[in-house]
XYZ file of C-alpha atoms in Angstrom:
575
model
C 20.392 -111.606 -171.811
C 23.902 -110.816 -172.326
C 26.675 -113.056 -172.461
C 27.859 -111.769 -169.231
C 25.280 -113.320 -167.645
C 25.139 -116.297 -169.621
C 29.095 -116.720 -168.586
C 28.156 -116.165 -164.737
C 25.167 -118.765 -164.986
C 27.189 -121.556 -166.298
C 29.968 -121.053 -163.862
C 27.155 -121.065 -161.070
C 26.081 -124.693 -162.751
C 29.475 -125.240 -163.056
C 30.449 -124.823 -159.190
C 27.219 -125.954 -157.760
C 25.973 -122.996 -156.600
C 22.981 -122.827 -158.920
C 20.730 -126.150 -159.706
C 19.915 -126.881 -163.185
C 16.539 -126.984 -162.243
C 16.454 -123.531 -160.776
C 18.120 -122.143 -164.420
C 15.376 -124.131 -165.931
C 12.529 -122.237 -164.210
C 13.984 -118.968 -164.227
C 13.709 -119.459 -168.013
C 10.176 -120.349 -167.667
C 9.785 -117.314 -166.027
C 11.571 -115.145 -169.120
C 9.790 -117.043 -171.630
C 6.150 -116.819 -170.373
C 6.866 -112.788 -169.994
C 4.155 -111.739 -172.587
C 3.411 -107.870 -171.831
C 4.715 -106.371 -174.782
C 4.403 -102.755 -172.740
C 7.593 -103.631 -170.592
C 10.967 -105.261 -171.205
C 11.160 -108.872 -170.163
C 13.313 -109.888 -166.637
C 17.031 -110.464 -166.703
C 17.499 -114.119 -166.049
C 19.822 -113.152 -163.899
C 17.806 -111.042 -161.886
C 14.771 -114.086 -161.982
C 17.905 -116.023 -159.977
C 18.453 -113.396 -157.693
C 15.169 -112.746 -156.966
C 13.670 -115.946 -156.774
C 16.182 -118.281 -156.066
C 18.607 -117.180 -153.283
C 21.208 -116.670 -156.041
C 22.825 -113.032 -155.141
C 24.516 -110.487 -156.458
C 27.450 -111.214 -154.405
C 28.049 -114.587 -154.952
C 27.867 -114.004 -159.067
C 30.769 -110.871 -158.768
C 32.600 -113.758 -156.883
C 32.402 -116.337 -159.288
C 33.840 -113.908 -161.936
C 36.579 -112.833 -159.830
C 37.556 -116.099 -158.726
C 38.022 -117.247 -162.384
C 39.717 -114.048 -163.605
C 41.916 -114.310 -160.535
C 41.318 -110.687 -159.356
C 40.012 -109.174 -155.819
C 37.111 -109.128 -154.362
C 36.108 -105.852 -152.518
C 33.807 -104.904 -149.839
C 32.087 -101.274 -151.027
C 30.737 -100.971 -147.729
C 34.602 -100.250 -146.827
C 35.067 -97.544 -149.471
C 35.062 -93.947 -148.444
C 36.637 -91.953 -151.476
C 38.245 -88.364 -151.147
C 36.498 -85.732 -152.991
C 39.947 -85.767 -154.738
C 39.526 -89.154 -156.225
C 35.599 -89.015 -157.018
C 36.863 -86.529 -159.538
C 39.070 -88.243 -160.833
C 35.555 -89.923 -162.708
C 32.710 -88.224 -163.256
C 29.277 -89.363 -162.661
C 28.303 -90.051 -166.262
C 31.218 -92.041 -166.439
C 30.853 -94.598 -163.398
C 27.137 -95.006 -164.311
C 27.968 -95.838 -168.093
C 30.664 -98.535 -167.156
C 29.449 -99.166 -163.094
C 32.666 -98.222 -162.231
C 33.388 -96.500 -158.856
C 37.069 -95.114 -158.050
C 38.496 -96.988 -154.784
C 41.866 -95.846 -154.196
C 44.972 -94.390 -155.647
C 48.879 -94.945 -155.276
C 51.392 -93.081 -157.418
C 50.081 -93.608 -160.853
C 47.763 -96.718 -160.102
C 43.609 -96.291 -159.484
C 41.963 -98.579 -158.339
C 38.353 -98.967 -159.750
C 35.531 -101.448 -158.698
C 33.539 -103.144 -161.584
C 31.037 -105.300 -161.682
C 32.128 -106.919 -165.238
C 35.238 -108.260 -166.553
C 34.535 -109.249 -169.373
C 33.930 -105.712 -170.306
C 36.860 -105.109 -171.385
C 36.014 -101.912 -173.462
C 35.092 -100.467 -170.058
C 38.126 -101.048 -168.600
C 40.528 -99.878 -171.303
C 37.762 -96.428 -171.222
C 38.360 -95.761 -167.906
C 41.905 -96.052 -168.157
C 42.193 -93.936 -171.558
C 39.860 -91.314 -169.774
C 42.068 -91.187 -166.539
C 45.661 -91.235 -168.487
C 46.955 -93.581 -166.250
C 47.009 -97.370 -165.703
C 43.488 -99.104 -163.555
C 43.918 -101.752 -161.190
C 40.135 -103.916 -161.449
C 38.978 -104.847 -158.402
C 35.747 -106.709 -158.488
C 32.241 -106.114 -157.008
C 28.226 -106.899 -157.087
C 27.250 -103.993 -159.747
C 24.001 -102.806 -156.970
C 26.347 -102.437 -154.532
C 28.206 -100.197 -157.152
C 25.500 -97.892 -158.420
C 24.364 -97.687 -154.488
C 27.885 -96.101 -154.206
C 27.582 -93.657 -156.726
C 24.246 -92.737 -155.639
C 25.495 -92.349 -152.242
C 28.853 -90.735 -152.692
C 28.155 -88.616 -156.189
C 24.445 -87.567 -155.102
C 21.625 -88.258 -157.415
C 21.877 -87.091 -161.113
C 20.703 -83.760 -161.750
C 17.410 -85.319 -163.471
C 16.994 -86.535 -160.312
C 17.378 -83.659 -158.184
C 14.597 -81.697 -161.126
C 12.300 -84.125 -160.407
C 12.633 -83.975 -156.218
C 12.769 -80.083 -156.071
C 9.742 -80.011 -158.433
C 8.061 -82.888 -156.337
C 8.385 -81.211 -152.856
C 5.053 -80.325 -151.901
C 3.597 -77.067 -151.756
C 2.123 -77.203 -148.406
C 5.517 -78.554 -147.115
C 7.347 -75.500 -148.727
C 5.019 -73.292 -147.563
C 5.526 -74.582 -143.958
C 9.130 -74.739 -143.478
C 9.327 -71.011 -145.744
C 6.452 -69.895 -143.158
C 8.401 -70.943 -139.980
C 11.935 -69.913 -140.831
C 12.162 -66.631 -143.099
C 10.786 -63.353 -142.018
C 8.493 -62.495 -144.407
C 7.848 -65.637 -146.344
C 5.023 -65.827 -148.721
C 5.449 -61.767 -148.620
C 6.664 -59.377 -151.943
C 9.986 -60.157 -150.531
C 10.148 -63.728 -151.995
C 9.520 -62.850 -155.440
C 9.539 -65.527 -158.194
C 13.838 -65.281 -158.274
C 13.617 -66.597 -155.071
C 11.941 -69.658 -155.284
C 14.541 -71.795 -156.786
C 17.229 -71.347 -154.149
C 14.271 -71.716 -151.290
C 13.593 -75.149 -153.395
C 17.574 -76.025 -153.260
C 18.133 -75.123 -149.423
C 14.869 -77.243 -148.054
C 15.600 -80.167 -150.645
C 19.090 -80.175 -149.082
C 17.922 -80.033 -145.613
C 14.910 -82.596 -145.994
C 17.519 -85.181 -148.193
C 19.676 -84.646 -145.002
C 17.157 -85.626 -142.723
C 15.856 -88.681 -144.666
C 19.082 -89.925 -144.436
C 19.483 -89.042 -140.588
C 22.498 -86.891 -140.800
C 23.548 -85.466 -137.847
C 25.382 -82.322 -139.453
C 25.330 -80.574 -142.924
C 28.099 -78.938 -144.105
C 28.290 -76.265 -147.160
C 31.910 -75.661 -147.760
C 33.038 -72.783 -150.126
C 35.850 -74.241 -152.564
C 38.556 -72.798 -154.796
C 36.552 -74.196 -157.955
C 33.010 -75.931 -156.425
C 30.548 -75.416 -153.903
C 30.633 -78.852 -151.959
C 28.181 -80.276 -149.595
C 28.442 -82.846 -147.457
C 26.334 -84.928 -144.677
C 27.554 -86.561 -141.611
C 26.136 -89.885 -140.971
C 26.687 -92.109 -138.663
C 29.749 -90.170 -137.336
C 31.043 -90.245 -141.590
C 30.958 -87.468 -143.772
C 30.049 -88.282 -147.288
C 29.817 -86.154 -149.989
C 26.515 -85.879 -151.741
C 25.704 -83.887 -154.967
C 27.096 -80.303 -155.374
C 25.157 -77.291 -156.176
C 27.046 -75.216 -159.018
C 29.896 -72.982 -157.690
C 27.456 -69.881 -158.951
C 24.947 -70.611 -156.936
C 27.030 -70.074 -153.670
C 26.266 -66.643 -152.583
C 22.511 -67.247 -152.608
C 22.163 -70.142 -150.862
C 24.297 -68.958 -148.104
C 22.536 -65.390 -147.729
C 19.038 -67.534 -147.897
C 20.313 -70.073 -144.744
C 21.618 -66.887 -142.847
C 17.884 -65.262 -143.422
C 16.432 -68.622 -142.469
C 18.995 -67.943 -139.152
C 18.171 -64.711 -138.207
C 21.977 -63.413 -138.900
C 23.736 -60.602 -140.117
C 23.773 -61.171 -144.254
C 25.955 -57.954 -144.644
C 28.555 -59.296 -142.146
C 31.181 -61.434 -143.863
C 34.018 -60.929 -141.446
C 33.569 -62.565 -138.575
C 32.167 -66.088 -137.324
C 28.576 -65.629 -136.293
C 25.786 -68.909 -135.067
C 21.971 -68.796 -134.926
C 18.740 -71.010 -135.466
C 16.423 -72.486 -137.778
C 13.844 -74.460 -136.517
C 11.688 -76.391 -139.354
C 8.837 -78.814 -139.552
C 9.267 -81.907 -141.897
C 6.014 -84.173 -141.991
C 5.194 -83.908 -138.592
C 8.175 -83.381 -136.622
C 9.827 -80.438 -135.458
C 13.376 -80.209 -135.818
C 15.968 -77.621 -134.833
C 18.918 -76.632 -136.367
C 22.258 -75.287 -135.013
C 23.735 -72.873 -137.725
C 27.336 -71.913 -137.540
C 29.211 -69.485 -140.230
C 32.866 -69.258 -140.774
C 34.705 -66.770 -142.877
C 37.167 -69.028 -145.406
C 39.033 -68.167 -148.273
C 36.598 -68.930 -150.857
C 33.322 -67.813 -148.736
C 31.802 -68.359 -145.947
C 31.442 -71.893 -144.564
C 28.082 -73.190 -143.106
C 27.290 -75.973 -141.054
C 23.992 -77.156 -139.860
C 23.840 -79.183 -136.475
C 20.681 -80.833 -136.839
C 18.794 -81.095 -133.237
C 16.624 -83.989 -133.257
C 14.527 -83.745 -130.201
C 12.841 -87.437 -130.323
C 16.480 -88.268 -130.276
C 16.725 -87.663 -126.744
C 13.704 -89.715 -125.144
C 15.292 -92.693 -125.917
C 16.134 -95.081 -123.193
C 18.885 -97.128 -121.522
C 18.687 -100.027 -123.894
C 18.798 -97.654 -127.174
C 21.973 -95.826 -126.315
C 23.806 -99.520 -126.261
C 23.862 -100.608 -122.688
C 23.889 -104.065 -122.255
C 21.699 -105.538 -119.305
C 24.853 -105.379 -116.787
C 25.791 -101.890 -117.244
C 22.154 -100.402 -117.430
C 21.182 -102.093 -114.726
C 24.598 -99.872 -112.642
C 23.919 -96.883 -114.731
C 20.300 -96.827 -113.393
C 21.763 -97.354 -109.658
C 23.542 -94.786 -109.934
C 21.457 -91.940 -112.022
C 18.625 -92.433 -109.069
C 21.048 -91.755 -106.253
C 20.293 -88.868 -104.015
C 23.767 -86.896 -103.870
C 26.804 -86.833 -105.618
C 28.793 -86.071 -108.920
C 28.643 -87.951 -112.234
C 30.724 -87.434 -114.844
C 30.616 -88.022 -118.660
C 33.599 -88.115 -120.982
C 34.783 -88.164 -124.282
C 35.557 -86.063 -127.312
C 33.343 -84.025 -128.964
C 30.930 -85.894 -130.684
C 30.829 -89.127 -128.711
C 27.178 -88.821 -127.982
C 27.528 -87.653 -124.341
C 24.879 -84.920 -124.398
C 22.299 -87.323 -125.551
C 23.421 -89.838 -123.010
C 23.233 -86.975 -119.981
C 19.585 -86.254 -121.607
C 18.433 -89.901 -121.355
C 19.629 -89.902 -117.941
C 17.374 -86.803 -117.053
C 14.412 -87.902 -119.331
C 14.567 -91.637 -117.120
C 14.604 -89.693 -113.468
C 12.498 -86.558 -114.979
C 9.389 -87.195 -112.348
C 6.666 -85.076 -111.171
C 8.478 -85.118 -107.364
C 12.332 -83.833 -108.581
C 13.028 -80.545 -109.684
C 15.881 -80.349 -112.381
C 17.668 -77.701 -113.900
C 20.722 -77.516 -116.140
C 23.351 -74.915 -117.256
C 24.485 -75.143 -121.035
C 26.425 -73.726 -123.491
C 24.414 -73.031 -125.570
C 20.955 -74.994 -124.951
C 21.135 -77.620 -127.758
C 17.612 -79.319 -126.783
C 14.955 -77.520 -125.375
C 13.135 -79.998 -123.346
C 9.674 -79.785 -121.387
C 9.244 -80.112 -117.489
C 13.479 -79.348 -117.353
C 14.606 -75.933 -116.411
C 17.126 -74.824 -118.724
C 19.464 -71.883 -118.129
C 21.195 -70.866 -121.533
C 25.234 -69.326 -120.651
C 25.859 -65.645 -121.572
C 29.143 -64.728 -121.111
C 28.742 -61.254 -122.537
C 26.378 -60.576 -119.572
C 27.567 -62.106 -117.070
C 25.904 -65.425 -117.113
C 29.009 -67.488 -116.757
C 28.445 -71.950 -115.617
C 30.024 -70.572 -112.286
C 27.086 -67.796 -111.754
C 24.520 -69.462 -113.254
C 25.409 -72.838 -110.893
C 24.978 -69.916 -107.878
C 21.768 -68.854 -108.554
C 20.042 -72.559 -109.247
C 21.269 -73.338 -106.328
C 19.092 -71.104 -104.641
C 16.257 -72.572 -106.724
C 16.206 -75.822 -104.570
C 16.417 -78.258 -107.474
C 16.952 -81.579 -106.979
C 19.557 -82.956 -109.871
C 21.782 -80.293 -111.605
C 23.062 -80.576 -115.027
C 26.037 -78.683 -116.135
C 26.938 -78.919 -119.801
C 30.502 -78.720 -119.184
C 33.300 -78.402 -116.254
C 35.592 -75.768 -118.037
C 37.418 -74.337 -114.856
C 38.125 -74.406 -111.292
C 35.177 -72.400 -109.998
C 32.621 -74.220 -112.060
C 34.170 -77.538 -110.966
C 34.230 -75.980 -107.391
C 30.724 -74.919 -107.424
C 29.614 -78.333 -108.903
C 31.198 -80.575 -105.946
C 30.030 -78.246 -103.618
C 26.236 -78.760 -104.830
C 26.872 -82.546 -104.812
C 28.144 -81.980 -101.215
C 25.208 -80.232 -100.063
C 22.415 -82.851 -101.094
C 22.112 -82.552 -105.010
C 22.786 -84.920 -107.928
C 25.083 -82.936 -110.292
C 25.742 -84.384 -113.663
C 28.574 -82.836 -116.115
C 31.152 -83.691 -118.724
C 34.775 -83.538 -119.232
C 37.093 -83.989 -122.244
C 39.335 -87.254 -121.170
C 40.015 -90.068 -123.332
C 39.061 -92.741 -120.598
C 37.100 -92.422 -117.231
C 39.883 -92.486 -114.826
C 41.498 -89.771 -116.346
C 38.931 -87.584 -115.527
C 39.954 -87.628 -112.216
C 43.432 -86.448 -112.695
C 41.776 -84.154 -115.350
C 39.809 -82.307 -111.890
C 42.842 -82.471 -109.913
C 44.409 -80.565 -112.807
C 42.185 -77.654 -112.581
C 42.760 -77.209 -109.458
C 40.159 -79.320 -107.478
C 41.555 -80.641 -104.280
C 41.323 -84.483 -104.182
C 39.628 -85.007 -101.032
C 36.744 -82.844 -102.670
C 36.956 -84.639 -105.762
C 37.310 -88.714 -103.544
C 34.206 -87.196 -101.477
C 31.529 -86.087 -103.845
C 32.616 -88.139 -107.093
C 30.076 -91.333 -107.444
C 31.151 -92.413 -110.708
C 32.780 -91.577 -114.130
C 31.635 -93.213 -117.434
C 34.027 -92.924 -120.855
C 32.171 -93.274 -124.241
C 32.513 -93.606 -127.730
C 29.956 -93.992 -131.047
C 30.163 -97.453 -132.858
C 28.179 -97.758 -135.919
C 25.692 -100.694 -135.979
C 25.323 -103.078 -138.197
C 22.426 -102.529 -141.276
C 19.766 -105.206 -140.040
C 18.201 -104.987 -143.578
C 21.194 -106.568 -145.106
C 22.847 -107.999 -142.060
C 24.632 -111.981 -142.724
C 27.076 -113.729 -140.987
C 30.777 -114.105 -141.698
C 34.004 -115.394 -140.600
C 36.355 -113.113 -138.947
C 40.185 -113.925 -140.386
C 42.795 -114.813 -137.727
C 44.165 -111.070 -138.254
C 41.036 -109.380 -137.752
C 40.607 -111.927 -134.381
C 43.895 -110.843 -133.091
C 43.043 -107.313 -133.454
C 40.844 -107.617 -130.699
C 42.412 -110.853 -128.859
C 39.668 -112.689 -129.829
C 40.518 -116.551 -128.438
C 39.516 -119.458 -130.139
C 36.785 -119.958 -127.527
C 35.116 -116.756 -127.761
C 35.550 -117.034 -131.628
C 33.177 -120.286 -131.522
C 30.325 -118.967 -129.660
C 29.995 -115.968 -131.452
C 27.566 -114.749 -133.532
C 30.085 -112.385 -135.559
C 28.209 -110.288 -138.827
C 28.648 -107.482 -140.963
C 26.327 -105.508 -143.134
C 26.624 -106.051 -147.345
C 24.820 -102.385 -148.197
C 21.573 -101.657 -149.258
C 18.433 -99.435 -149.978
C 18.030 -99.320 -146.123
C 21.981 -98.171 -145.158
C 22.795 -96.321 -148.502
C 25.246 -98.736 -149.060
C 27.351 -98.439 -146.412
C 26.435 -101.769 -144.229
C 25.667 -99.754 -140.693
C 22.140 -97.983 -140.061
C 22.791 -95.881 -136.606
C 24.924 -96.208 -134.152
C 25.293 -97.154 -130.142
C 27.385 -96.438 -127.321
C 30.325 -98.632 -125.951
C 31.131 -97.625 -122.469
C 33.491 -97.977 -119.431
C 32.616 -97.490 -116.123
C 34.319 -96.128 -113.510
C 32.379 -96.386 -110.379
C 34.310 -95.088 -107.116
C 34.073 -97.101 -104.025
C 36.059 -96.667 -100.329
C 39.016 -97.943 -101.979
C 39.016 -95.670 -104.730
C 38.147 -93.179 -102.634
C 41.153 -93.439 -100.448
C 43.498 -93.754 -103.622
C 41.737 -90.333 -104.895
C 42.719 -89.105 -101.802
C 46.154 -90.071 -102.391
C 46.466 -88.419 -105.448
C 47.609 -91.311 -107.118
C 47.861 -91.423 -111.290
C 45.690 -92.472 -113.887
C 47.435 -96.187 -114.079
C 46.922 -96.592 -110.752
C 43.083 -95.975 -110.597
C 42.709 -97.331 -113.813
C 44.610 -100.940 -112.436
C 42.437 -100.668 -109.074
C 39.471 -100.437 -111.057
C 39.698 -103.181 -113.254
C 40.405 -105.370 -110.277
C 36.907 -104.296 -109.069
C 35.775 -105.281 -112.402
C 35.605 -102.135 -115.028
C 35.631 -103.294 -118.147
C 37.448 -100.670 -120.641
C 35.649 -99.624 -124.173
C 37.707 -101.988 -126.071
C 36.367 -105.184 -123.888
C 32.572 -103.610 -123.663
C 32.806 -103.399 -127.317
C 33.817 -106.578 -128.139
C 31.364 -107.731 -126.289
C 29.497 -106.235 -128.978
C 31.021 -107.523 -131.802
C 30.494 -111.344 -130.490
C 26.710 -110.374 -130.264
C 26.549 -108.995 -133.916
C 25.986 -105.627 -132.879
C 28.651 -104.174 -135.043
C 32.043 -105.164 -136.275
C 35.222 -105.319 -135.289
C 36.905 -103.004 -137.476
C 34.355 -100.371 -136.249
C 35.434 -101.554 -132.802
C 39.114 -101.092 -133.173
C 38.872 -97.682 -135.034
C 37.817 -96.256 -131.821
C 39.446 -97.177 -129.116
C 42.707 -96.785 -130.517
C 45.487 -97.466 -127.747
C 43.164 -98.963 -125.496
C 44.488 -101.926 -124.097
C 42.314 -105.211 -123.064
């Protein structure tokens, strides 16, 4: 045991945190260790295990009597700038991770300081002065796993563990050819590299991958939970080949290097099928590639699982089963609204309703949905395509996107005439949308007629549930969402501490917060009126409409997620 953790016990005795009894059988537990084939327990780690001691509380009894910070990792999102600053080797050997930097300060999290060799290391290998910040060393080697990728043993040991029926598969299903004299032994390496980059990506339920060509490294990076995070790179030489392999696996142009160009690869990890949006991009240094990855069982998920509480599913059903009409989704790209239009049409997809949408392009491909893929170079335009489903008699219409007058036109006209039309729009906030239509050109006695209701959304990460506790909000953080003293005392306020489970980072997934804009006579008339935003807006929330910012603290009182994630997103939005 080292004298680190000797130190840390006694101050636990010291403070009352740890029982001299409990110290007294974790020792037991050391001294009866007898298999001389592996290396006896920590003591500490018999605590932590066994006695409800944790890592957390043992970084904070070291920083409270060194008098330096505390910091919560599960906060820290380095630049790829900074992570250089200290390599990997490095912030293993000392469990050191780089937090921050101003002028000629870094700030480093460590898990010991006593070490004081470690300290004066870091700062002798950076050439400028450290700032120590303290933190539990597992949540600091989950960091560095999570932000530095695994070591390259590491990565060996996966590539050579993927399976060969596996390889075969996903080689089989996306590259013309595969298993022909084509891929030759060369090959086989960068085929390894792409599908272990690809499958560590979908372990870890990123929603994009992203291979960016740089001046001096090939970076790669995974989006998760609406975050990008850096993960291992492959060396800067092995650029070229792993780029010409994913545009084989896409079925585009390899010789053409000029222009922007998108296609396809669908693959089959375990047993799920999984499609992947590919999108190339001439840059300075190469061509940049990012991977949209389509997760179909994504889609059948209902109400409850997008985030709707029981108030607002219970209005969002009402008004998904009506008969006629115009619904509208908004929000910037990314906010989740094409998987909340395909719950909608998965929930009223029934044997007796015909549906059909119009997309550009057709992200999910669905069964018992008609879907009608745009292609402008042919003609097949949202406003022709919405002409000729209409003479397909379908019951609900989905169009991926109102772009322009005549597809807005063409929409309300279709919700006139006895159909359900769902759509999107890019407004911050639902009543905007309706000044957004007016904008294009819609008159607003179409738009007060056929409109039935408008819903505004954003992504907020959840909390981790696997390492999930309780805390206490300070009176800052309360004001930041005008949280009274009331609402303060009944809730159930949490965050997540990182783990196995969340890669460190506190929040596993994420869920909608919503505001809904549901048009009545009154807001019909005012529509009619052609009144502005603050006006509908101010109506509404007489009728009730709660904005994002109030549905999502509802969210944080429940424990759902925080409130920092809360006020990160609805910036500007007033309760």
């Amino acid at each position: 045991m080292t004298s680190a953790d000797e130190f840390v016990i006694q101050l636990a005795l010291d403070k009352g945190v740890l029982q001299p009894a409990q110290v007294d059988a974790a020792r037991a537990v050391v001294a009866g260790h007898t298999d001389l084939t592996t290396t006896p327990p920590r003591l500490l780690d018999v605590l932590i295990a066994e006695h409800g001691f944790t890592s957390r509380e043992a970084a904070k009894l070291l920083a409270d009597e060194f008098g330096m910070p505390m910091i919560e990792m599960a906060n820290v999102r380095p630049s790829g700038e900074l992570m250089a600053l200290l390599p990997r080797p490095l912030a293993v050997k000392y469990t050191a991770f780089p937090v921050s930097r101003e002028n000629n300060t870094v700030r480093v999290a460590i898990s010991d300081p006593l070490d004081v060799d470690a300290i004066d290391s870091i700062s002798h290998y950076l050439k400028t002065s450290i700032e120590p910040v303290v933190a539990p060393a597992d949540e600091i080697l989950a960091h560095i796993d999570r932000f530095y990728g695994k070591d390259e043993e590491s990565m060996e040991k996966l590539l050579s563990d993927i399976s060969t029926g596996e390889e075969a598969q996903i080689v089989a299903n996306t590259i013309p050819g595969a298993g022909g004299a084509e891929n030759d032994d060369g090959d086989a390496p960068i085929i390894k590299l792409v599908y272990q980059i690809i499958l560590e990506a979908f372990s870890r339920r990123a929603s994009d991958i992203h291979l960016e060509p740089l001046e001096k490294r090939f970076r790669v990076r995974y989006r998760i939970d609406g975050v990008l995070v850096e993960v291992e790179n492959p060396p800067k030489r092995l650029q070229l080949a792993m780029i010409s392999r994913l545009k084989i696996m896409a079925n585009i142009s390899i010789a053409e290097k000029r222009i922007p160009q998108d296609g396809r690869i669908q693959v089959t990890v375990g047993n799920k099928s999984i499609d992947l949006r590919v999108s190339s991009l001439p840059t300075a240094h190469g061509e940049s590639i990012v991977m949209r990855i389509l997760d179909k069982e994504g889609l059948q998920l209902g109400l409850p699982e997008l985030g709707f509480l029981s108030d607002d599913q219970a209005t969002m059903e009402r008004i998904i089963t009506l008969p006629d009409g115009l619904f509208l989704v908004t929000g910037p790209t990314g906010s989740g609204k094409t998987t909340t239009l395909y719950s909608c049409l998965h929930f009223i997809n029934k044997p007796d309703r015909k549906l059909i949408t119009v997309e550009d392009p057709v992200e999910y491909q669905l069964s018992g949905i008609n879907q009608v893929p745009v292609r402008t170079e042919v003609g097949m335009t949202f406003a022709n395509a919405l002409r000729s489903m209409l003479r397909q008699a379908p019951n609900i219409i989905m169009v991926g996107e109102i772009r322009d007058l005549e597809t807005a036109e063409i929409s309300i006209n279709a919700s006139l005439t006895g159909h359900m039309v769902f759509s999107t729009l890019h407004t911050n906030d639902a009543p905007g949308a309706v000044t957004r239509m007016i904008d294009i050109g819609v008159k607003p006695f179409l738009v007060s007629t056929s409109l039935r209701a408008i819903m505004a959304q954003r992504l907020t990460r959840k909390i981790c549930s696997k390492c999930k506790h309780p805390y206490t909000p300070d009176p800052r953080e309360l004001r930041s969402l005008n949280i009274t003293a009331q609402q303060a005392a009944n809730a159930n306020f949490a965050k997540g501490a990182g783990c196995e489970n969340c890669h460190g980072s506190g929040y596993r997934g994420r869920a909608g917060i919503f505001e809904i804009f549901v048009s009545n006579d009154e807001i019909q008339r005012l529509i009619y009126e052609n009144v502005g935003t603050s006006r509908l807006r101010e109506k509404a929330r007489s009728l009730g409409m709660r904005t994002m910012r109030e549905d999502g603290l509802r969210k944080v009182l429940s424990g759902m997620t925080t409130i920092e994630e809360v006020v990160s997103i609805t910036v500007g939005d007033a309760i």
